[in-house]
Each structure stands twice: as C-alpha cells, then as structure tokens.
mmCIF file of C-alpha atoms and ligand atoms in Angstrom:
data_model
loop_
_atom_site.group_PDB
_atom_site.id
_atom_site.type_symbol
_atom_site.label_atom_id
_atom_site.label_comp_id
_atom_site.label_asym_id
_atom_site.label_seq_id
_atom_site.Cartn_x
_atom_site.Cartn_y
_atom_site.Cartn_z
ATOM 1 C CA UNK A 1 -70.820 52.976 -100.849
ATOM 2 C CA UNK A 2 -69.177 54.045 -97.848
ATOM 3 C CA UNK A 3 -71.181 54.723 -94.602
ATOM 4 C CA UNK A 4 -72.220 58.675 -94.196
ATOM 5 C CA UNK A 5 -70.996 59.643 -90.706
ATOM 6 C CA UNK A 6 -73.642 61.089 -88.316
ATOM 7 C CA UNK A 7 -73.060 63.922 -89.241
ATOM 8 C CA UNK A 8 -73.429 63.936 -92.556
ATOM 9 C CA UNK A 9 -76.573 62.019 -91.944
ATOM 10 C CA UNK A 10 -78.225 64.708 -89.588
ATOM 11 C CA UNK A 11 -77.079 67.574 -92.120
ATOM 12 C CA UNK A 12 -79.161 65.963 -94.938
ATOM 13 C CA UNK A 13 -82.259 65.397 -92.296
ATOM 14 C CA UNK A 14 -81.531 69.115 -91.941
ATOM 15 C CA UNK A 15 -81.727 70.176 -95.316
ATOM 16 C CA UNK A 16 -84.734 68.345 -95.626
ATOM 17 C CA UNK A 17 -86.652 70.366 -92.466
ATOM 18 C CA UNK A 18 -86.935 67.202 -90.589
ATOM 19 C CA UNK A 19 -88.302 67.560 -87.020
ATOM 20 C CA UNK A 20 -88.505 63.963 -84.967
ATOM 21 C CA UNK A 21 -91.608 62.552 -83.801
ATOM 22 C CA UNK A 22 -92.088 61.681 -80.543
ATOM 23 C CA UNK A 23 -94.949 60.114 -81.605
ATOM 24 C CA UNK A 24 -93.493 58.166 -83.536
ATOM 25 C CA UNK A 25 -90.378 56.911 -81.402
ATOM 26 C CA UNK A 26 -88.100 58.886 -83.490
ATOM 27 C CA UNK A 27 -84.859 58.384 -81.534
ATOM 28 C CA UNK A 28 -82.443 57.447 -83.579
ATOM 29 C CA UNK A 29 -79.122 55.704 -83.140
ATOM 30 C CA UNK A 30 -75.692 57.357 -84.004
ATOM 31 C CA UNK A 31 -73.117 55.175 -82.972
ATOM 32 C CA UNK A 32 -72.304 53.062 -86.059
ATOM 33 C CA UNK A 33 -70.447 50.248 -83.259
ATOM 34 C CA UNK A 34 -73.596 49.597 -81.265
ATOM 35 C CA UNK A 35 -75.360 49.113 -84.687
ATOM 36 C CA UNK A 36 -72.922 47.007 -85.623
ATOM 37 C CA UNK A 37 -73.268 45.376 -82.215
ATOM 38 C CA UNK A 38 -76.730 44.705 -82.160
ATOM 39 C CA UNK A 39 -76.497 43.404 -84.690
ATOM 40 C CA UNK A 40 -73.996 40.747 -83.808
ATOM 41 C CA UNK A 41 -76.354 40.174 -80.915
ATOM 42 C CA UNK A 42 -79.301 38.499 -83.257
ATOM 43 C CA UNK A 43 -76.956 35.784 -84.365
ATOM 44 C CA UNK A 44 -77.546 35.656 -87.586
ATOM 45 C CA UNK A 45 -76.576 33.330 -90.921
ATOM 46 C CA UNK A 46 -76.497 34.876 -94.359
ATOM 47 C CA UNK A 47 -79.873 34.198 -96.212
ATOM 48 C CA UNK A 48 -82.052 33.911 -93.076
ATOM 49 C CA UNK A 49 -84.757 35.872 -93.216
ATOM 50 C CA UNK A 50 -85.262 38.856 -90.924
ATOM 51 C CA UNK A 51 -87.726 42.127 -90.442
ATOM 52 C CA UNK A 52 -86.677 44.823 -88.928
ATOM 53 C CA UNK A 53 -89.034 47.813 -87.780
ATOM 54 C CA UNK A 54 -88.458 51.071 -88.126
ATOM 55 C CA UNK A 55 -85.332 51.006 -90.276
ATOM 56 C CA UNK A 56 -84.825 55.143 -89.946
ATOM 57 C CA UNK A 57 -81.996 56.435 -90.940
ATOM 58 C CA UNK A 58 -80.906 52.449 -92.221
ATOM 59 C CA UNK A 59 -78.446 52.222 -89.174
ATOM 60 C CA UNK A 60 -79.418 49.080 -88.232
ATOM 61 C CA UNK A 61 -80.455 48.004 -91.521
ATOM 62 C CA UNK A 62 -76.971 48.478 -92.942
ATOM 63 C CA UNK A 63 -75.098 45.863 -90.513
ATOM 64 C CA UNK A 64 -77.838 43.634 -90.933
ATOM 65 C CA UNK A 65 -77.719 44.024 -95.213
ATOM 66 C CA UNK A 66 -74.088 43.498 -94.457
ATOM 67 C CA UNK A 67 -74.649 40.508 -92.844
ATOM 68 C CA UNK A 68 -76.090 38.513 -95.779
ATOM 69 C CA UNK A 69 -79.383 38.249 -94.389
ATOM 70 C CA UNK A 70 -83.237 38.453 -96.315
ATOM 71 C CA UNK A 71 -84.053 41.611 -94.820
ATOM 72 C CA UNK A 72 -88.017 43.538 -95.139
ATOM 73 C CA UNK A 73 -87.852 46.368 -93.176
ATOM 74 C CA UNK A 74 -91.013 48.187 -92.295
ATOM 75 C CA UNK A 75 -90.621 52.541 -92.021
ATOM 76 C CA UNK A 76 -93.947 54.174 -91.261
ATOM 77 C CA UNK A 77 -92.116 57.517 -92.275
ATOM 78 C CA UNK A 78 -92.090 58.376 -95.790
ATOM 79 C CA UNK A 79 -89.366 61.393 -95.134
ATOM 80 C CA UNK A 80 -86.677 58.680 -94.229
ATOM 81 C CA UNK A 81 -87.430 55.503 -96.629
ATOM 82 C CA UNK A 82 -85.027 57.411 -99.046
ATOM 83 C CA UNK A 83 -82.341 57.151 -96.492
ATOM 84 C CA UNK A 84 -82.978 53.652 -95.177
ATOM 85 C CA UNK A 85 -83.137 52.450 -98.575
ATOM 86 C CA UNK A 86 -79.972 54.443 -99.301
ATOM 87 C CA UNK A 87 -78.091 52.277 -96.780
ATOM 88 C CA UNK A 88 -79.106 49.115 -97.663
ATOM 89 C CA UNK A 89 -78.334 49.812 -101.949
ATOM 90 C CA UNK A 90 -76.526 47.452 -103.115
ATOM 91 C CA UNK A 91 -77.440 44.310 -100.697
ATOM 92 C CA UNK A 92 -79.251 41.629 -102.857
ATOM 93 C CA UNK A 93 -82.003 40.584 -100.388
ATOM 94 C CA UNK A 94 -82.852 43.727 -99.044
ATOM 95 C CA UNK A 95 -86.024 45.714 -99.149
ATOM 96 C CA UNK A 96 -87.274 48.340 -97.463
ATOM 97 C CA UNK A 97 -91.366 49.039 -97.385
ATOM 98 C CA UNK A 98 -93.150 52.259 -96.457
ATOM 99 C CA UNK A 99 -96.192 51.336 -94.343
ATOM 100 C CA UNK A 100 -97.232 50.930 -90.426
ATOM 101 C CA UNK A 101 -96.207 47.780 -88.973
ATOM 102 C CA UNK A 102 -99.935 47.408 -87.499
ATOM 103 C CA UNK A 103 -102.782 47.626 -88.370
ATOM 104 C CA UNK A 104 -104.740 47.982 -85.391
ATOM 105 C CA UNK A 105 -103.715 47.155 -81.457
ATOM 106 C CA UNK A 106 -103.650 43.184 -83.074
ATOM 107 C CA UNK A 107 -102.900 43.053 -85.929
ATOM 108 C CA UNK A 108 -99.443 43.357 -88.738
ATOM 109 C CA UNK A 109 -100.456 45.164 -91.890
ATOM 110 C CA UNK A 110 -101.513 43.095 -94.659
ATOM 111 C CA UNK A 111 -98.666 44.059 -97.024
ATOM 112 C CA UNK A 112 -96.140 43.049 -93.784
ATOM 113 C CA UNK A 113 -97.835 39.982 -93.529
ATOM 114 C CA UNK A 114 -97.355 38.807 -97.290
ATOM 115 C CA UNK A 115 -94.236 38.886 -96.631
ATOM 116 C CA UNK A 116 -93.203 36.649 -93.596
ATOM 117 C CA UNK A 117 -92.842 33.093 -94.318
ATOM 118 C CA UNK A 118 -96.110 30.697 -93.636
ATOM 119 C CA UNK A 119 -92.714 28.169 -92.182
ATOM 120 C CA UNK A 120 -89.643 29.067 -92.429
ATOM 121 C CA UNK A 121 -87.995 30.473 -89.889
ATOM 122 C CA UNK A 122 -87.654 34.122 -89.265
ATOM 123 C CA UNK A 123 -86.364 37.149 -86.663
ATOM 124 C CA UNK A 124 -86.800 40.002 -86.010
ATOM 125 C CA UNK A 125 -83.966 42.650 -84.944
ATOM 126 C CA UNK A 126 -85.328 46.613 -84.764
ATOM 127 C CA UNK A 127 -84.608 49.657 -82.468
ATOM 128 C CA UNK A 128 -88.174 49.704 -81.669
ATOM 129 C CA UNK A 129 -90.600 53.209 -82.057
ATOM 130 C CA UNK A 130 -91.378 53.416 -78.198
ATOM 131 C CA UNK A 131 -95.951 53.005 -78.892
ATOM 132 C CA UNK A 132 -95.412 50.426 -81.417
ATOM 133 C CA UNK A 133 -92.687 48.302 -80.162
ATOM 134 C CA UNK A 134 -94.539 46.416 -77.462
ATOM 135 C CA UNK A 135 -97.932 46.016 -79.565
ATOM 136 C CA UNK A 136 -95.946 44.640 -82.635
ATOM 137 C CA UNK A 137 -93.811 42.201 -80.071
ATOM 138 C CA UNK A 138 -96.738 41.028 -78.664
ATOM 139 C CA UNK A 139 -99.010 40.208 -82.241
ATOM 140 C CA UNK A 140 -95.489 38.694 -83.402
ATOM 141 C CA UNK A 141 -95.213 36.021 -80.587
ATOM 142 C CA UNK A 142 -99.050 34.984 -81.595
ATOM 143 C CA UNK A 143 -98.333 34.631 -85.213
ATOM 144 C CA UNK A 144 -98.775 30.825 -86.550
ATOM 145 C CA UNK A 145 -95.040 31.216 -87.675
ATOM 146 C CA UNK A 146 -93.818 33.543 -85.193
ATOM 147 C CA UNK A 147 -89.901 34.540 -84.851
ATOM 148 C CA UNK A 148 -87.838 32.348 -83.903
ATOM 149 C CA UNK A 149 -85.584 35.258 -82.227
ATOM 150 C CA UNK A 150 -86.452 38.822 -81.605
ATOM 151 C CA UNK A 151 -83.302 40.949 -80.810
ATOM 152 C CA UNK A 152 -84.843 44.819 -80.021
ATOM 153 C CA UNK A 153 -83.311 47.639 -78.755
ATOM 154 C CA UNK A 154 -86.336 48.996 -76.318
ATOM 155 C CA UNK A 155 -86.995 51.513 -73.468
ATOM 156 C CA UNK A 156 -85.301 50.617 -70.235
ATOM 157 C CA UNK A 157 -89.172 50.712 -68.565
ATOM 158 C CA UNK A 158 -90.421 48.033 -71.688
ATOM 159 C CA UNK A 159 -87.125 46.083 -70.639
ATOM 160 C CA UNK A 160 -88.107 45.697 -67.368
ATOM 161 C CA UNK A 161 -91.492 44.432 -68.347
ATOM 162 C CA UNK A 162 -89.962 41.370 -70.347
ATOM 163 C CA UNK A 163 -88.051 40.679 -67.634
ATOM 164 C CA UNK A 164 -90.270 41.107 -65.042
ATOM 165 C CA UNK A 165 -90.373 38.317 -61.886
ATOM 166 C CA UNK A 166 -94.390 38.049 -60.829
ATOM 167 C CA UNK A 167 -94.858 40.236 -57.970
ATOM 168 C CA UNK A 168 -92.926 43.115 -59.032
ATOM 169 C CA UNK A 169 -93.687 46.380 -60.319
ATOM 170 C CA UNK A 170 -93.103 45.783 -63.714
ATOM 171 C CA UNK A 171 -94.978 42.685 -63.963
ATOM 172 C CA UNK A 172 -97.874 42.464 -65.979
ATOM 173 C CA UNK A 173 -99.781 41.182 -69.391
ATOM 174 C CA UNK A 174 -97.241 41.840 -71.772
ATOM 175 C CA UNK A 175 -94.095 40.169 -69.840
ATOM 176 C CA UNK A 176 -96.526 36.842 -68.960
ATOM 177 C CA UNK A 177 -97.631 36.899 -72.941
ATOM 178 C CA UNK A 178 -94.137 36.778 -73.943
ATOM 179 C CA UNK A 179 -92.466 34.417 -71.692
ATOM 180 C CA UNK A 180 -94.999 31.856 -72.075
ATOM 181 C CA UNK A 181 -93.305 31.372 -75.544
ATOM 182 C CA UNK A 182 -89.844 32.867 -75.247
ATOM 183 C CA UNK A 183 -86.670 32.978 -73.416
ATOM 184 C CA UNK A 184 -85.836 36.738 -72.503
ATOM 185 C CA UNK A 185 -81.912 37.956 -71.989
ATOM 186 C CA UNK A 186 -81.098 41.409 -71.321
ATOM 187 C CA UNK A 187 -77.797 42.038 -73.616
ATOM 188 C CA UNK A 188 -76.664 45.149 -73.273
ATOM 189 C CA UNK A 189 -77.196 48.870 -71.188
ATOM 190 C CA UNK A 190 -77.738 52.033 -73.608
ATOM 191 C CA UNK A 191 -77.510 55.345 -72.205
ATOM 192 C CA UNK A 192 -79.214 58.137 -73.732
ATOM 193 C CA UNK A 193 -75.997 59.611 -75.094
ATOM 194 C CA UNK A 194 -76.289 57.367 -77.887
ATOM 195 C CA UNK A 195 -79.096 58.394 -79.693
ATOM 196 C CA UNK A 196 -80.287 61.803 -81.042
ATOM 197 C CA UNK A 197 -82.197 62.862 -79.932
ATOM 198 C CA UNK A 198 -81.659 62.244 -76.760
ATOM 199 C CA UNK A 199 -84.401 60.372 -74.744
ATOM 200 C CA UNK A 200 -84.757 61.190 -71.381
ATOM 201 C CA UNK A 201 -84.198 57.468 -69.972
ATOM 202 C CA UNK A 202 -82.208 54.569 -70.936
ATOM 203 C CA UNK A 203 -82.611 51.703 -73.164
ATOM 204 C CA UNK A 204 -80.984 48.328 -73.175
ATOM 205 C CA UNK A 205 -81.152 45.128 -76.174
ATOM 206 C CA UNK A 206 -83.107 42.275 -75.268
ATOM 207 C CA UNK A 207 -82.902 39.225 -77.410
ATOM 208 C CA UNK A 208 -86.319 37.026 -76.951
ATOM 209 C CA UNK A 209 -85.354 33.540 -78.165
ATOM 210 C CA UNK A 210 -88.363 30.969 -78.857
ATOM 211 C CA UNK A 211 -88.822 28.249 -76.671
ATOM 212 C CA UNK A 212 -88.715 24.752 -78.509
ATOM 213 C CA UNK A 213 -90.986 23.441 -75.144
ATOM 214 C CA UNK A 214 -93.456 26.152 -75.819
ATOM 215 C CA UNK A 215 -97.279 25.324 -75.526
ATOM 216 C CA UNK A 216 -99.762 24.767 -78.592
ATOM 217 C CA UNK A 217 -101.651 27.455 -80.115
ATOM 218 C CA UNK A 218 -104.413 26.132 -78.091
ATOM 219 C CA UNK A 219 -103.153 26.194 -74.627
ATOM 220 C CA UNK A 220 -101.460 29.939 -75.876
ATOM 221 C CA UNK A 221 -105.214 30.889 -76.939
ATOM 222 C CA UNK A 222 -106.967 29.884 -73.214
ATOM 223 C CA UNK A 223 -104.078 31.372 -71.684
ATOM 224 C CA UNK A 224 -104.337 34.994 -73.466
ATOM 225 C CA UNK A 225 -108.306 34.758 -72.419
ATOM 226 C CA UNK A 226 -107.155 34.159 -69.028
ATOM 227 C CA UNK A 227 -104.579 36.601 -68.932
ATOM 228 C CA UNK A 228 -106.829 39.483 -70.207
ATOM 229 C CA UNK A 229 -109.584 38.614 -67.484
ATOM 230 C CA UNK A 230 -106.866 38.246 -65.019
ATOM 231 C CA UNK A 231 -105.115 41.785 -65.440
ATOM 232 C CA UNK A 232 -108.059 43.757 -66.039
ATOM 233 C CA UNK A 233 -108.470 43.939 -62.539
ATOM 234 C CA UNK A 234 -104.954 42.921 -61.360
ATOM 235 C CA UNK A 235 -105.572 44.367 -57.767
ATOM 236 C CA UNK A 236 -108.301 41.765 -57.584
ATOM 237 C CA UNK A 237 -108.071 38.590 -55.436
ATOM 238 C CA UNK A 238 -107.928 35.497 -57.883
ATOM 239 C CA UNK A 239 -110.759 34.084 -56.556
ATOM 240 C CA UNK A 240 -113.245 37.110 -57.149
ATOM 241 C CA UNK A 241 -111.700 37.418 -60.954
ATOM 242 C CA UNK A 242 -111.471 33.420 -61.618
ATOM 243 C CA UNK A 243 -114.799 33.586 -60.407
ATOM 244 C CA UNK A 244 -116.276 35.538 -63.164
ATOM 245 C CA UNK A 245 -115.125 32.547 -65.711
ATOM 246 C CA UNK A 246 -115.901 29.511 -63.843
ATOM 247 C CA UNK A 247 -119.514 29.997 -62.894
ATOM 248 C CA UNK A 248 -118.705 31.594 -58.869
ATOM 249 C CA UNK A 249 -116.405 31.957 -56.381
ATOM 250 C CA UNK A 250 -116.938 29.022 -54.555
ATOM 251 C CA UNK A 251 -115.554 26.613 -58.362
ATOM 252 C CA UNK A 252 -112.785 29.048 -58.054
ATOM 253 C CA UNK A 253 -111.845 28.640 -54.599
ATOM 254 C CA UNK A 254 -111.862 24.900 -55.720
ATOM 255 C CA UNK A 255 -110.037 25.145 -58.483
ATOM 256 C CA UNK A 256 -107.175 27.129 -57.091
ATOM 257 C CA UNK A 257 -106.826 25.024 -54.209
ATOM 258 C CA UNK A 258 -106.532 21.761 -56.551
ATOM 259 C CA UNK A 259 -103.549 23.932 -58.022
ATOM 260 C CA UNK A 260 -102.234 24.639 -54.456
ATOM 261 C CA UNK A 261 -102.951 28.388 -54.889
ATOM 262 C CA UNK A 262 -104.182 30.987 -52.476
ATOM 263 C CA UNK A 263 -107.078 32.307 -53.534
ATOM 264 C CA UNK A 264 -106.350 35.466 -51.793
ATOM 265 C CA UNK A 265 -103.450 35.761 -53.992
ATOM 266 C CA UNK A 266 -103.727 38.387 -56.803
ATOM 267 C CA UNK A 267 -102.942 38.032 -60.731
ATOM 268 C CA UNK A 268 -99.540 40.178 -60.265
ATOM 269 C CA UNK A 269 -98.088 37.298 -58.035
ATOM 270 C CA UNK A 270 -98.346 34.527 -60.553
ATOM 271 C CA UNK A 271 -95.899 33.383 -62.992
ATOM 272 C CA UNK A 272 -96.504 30.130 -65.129
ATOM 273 C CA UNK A 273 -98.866 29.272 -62.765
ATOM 274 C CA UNK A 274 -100.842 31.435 -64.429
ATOM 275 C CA UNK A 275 -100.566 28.893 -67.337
ATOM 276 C CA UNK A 276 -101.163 25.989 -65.461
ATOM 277 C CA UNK A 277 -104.597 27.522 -64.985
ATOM 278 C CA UNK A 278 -105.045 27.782 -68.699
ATOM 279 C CA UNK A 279 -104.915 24.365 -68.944
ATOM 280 C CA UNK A 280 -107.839 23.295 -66.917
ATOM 281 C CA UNK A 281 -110.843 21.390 -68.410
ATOM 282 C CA UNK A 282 -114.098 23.270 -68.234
HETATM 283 N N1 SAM B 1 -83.710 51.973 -86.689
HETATM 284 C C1 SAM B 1 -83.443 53.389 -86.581
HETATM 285 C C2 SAM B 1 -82.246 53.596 -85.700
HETATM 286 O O1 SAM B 1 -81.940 52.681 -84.933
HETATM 287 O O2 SAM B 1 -81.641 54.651 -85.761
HETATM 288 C C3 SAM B 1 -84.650 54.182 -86.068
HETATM 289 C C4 SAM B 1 -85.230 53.686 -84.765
HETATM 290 S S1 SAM B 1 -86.442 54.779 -84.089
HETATM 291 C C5 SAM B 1 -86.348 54.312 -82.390
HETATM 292 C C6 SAM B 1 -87.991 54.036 -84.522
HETATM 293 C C7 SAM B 1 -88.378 54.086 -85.985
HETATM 294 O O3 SAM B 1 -89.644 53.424 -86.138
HETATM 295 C C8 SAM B 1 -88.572 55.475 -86.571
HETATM 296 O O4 SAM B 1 -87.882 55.552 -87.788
HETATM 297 C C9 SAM B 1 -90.083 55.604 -86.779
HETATM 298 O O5 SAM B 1 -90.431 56.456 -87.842
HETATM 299 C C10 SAM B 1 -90.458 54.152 -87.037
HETATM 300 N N2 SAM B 1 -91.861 53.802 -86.686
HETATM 301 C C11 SAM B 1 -92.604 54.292 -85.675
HETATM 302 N N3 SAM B 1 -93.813 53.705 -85.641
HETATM 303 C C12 SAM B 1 -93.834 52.814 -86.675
HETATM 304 C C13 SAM B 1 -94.814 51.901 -87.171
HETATM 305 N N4 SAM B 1 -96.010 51.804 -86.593
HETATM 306 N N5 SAM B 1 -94.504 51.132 -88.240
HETATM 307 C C14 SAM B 1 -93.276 51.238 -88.830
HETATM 308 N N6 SAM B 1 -92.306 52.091 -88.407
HETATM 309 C C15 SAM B 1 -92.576 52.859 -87.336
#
C-alpha cells in the first residue's frame, strides 16, 4: 500500500475529531524525506531488532518496517494505533502495542519489557513525546541489555542536555547519566516547519551510540547514587555535598584533593571526573 500524503493523513485525524496533546508530545512529523532520513541515520540491518516510541501517525515506523528491521513500537494513544499499525501492514516483523512506555519515573512497562531481548542487541529510533522522551532514555541506558544505539528526534533544549560540556547551562543529571555509557552526535537541525503542529522551538536527531569501554553495572550503580546526591544541590560546593556521603567535610576535602579537585568546585563543573569519584573505595 502506497504511503497516504499528509494530507490525507490529517483529513482522516479530522474526521475522527482528533485534537493533539500537548501532554502527550503530540507533534507529529509530515515530511515523509526526514522520516525516511532518520531513519537512514540509525544504521540499521534487516532483522535487527528495534523499538520505537511513539509510532503516531506510523511515519517513522513505515521507513523503519521498510527497512527489514524487528520493529515493537510502543503508542500510548489508542486514537492513532489504527494508523500506525496501518503503515506498518504488510511488514513481517512489525508490531505495534498500545500501552505507556513507563511505568513510573524508572521504570518500562512490563508488557515493553517482555519484549526486548535479555542479549541480543537492540535500538531504539523514535521522535520522542517531549515528558517521556528523556525519562524513557534515561531507564533505557540502565537496562541490563540496554540499546546498543538510540537515534531520537528530541527538543532542541533536551539536545543540548546530551550534549552538554560540564559547566554550561545545559549541563546536568541526565547528560552525565548518558554519556557515562554512550557516545552522543548531533545529526541533523529540524525547524518547526516540519511538524504539525507546529512547536514553538526546534528539534534536531541525536544518535547515542554505546560505548564498548563503558563501566560495569557496578561502577554505573555508585555513580547514579553519586550523581543524584551531587545535583540535588548542584549550586553546592563539592565538598559540603561529598560531605554528606563520606562521613564530613574534612574526608571530603581529602578525598577530592587525592583526585586533584577543588573542593570549592561545584557538581555542574565536573565531567567524568564525576565518575572517577564513583569509583572510590569506602
Ligand atoms: N512518531 C510520530 C511522528 O514522528 O510523527 C509521532 C511522534 S510524537 C512527537 C510523540 C508520540 O509519542 C505521540 O504519538 C504520543 O501519543 C506518543 N507518546 C507520548 N507519551 C507516550 C508514552 N508515555 N508511551 C508511549 N507513547 C507515548
């Protein structure tokens, strides 16, 4: 079957009295070539497995059905699983599930779960729902099989997060979480033009690739701990917040000097020092 243009695509929302979210991220994408683009961008083999969240309208999910690939995709919406699993009819691997991604701040639903390999590999490629998108990256990344790629179409303001250099602005718990496992690459600009409706900032693709050197799931553990204690109070000096874990100030002051760290400095100027930190002995 032949793709429906947009417009034949926003005439049937139409007829069916749909009003988008904001809530729920509900900006979708009408270009067919970015689609198409994106995703090119995840790299992709026929037969590798790959979830995509928040399938819509099936924009997305179409190129990526096209490609060959295992797809689940995951629509919280129950007006548009008809129309995602519309585009993807007729792809042999393809199957598109009607629940929330979460379930909770930490957690994937149960029934998303069941379905992600316990080893093999697997990616993830979505136009991400603005709340959801940096929650679901995040509980991804600590999964014991977690992506091996994650190509998402986010927010310029979430972009700038991932890519985030300590010290800056954007820097902060989500961008350390996810760099201490992944490489991040910005891919592509997308202006607001290209989705309807229109949000009022941009977006751009950011592919987050896994790092093969990445640390343990014990070292990842201490470092989350550290990360939380660190950024509750991110104005803080590292001292007065390392404090609070290692039994005073004055162990901290130690501690930070052994690493060659001011302990005036605060957690927003660290980078992976923050992970050498992690690894300290008790
Ligand atoms: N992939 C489509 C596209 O590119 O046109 C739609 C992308 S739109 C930015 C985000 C989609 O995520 C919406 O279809 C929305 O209903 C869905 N969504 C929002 N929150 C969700 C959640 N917690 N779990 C699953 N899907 C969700």
């Amino acid at each position: 079957m032949s793709a429906p243009s947009w417009a034949q695509l926003r005439a049937r929302l139409e007829a069916m009295g749909f009003r988008p979210s904001k809530a729920l991220g509900q900006n979708f994408l009408i270009d067919p070539n970015l689609a198409r683009a994106i995703a090119r961008d995840a790299r992709l083999r026929p037969g590798e497995r790959v979830m995509e969240v928040g399938p819509g309208c099936g924009a997305l999910s179409r190129e990526l059905a096209a490609l060959g690939v295992r797809l689940r995709a995951v629509e919280i919406d129950r007006r548009l699983v008809e129309l995602a699993r519309e585009a993807v009819a007729g792809a042999a691997h393809a199957e598109v599930l009607r629940a929330d991604v979460l379930a909770g701040k930490h957690v994937l639903a149960a029934e998303v779960l069941d379905r992600l390999p316990d080893e093999d590999p697997w990616h993830v490629v979505a136009n991400l729902p603005y709340s959801a998108g940096t929650p679901f990256l995040v509980v991804a990344s600590r999964l014991p099989n977690p992506p091996r790629s994650m190509t998402v179409l986010l927010q310029r303001e979430l972009v700038d997060r991932l890519a985030a250099e300590p010290g800056g602005r954007s820097w902060g718990p989500v961008g350390a979480r996810l760099r201490l496992l992944y490489d991040v690459a910005v891919l592509r600009q997308v202006p607001p033009g290209l989705f309807w409706p229109r949000p009022r900032v941009d977006s751009a693709v950011v592919r987050l690739e896994l790092r093969s050197d990445r640390p343990g799931p014990e070292e990842v553990r201490a470092f989350d701990r550290l990360v939380d204690h660190l950024f509750q109070a991110r104005r803080k000096t590292l001292a007065s917040r390392l404090g609070l874990l290692v039994g005073g100030r004055e162990a901290a002051v130690g501690l930070l000097g052994e690493l060659g760290l001011d302990p005036q400095d605060r957690p927003e100027d660290l980078d992976a020092l923050v992970f050498m930190l992690s690894q300290q002995p008790d």
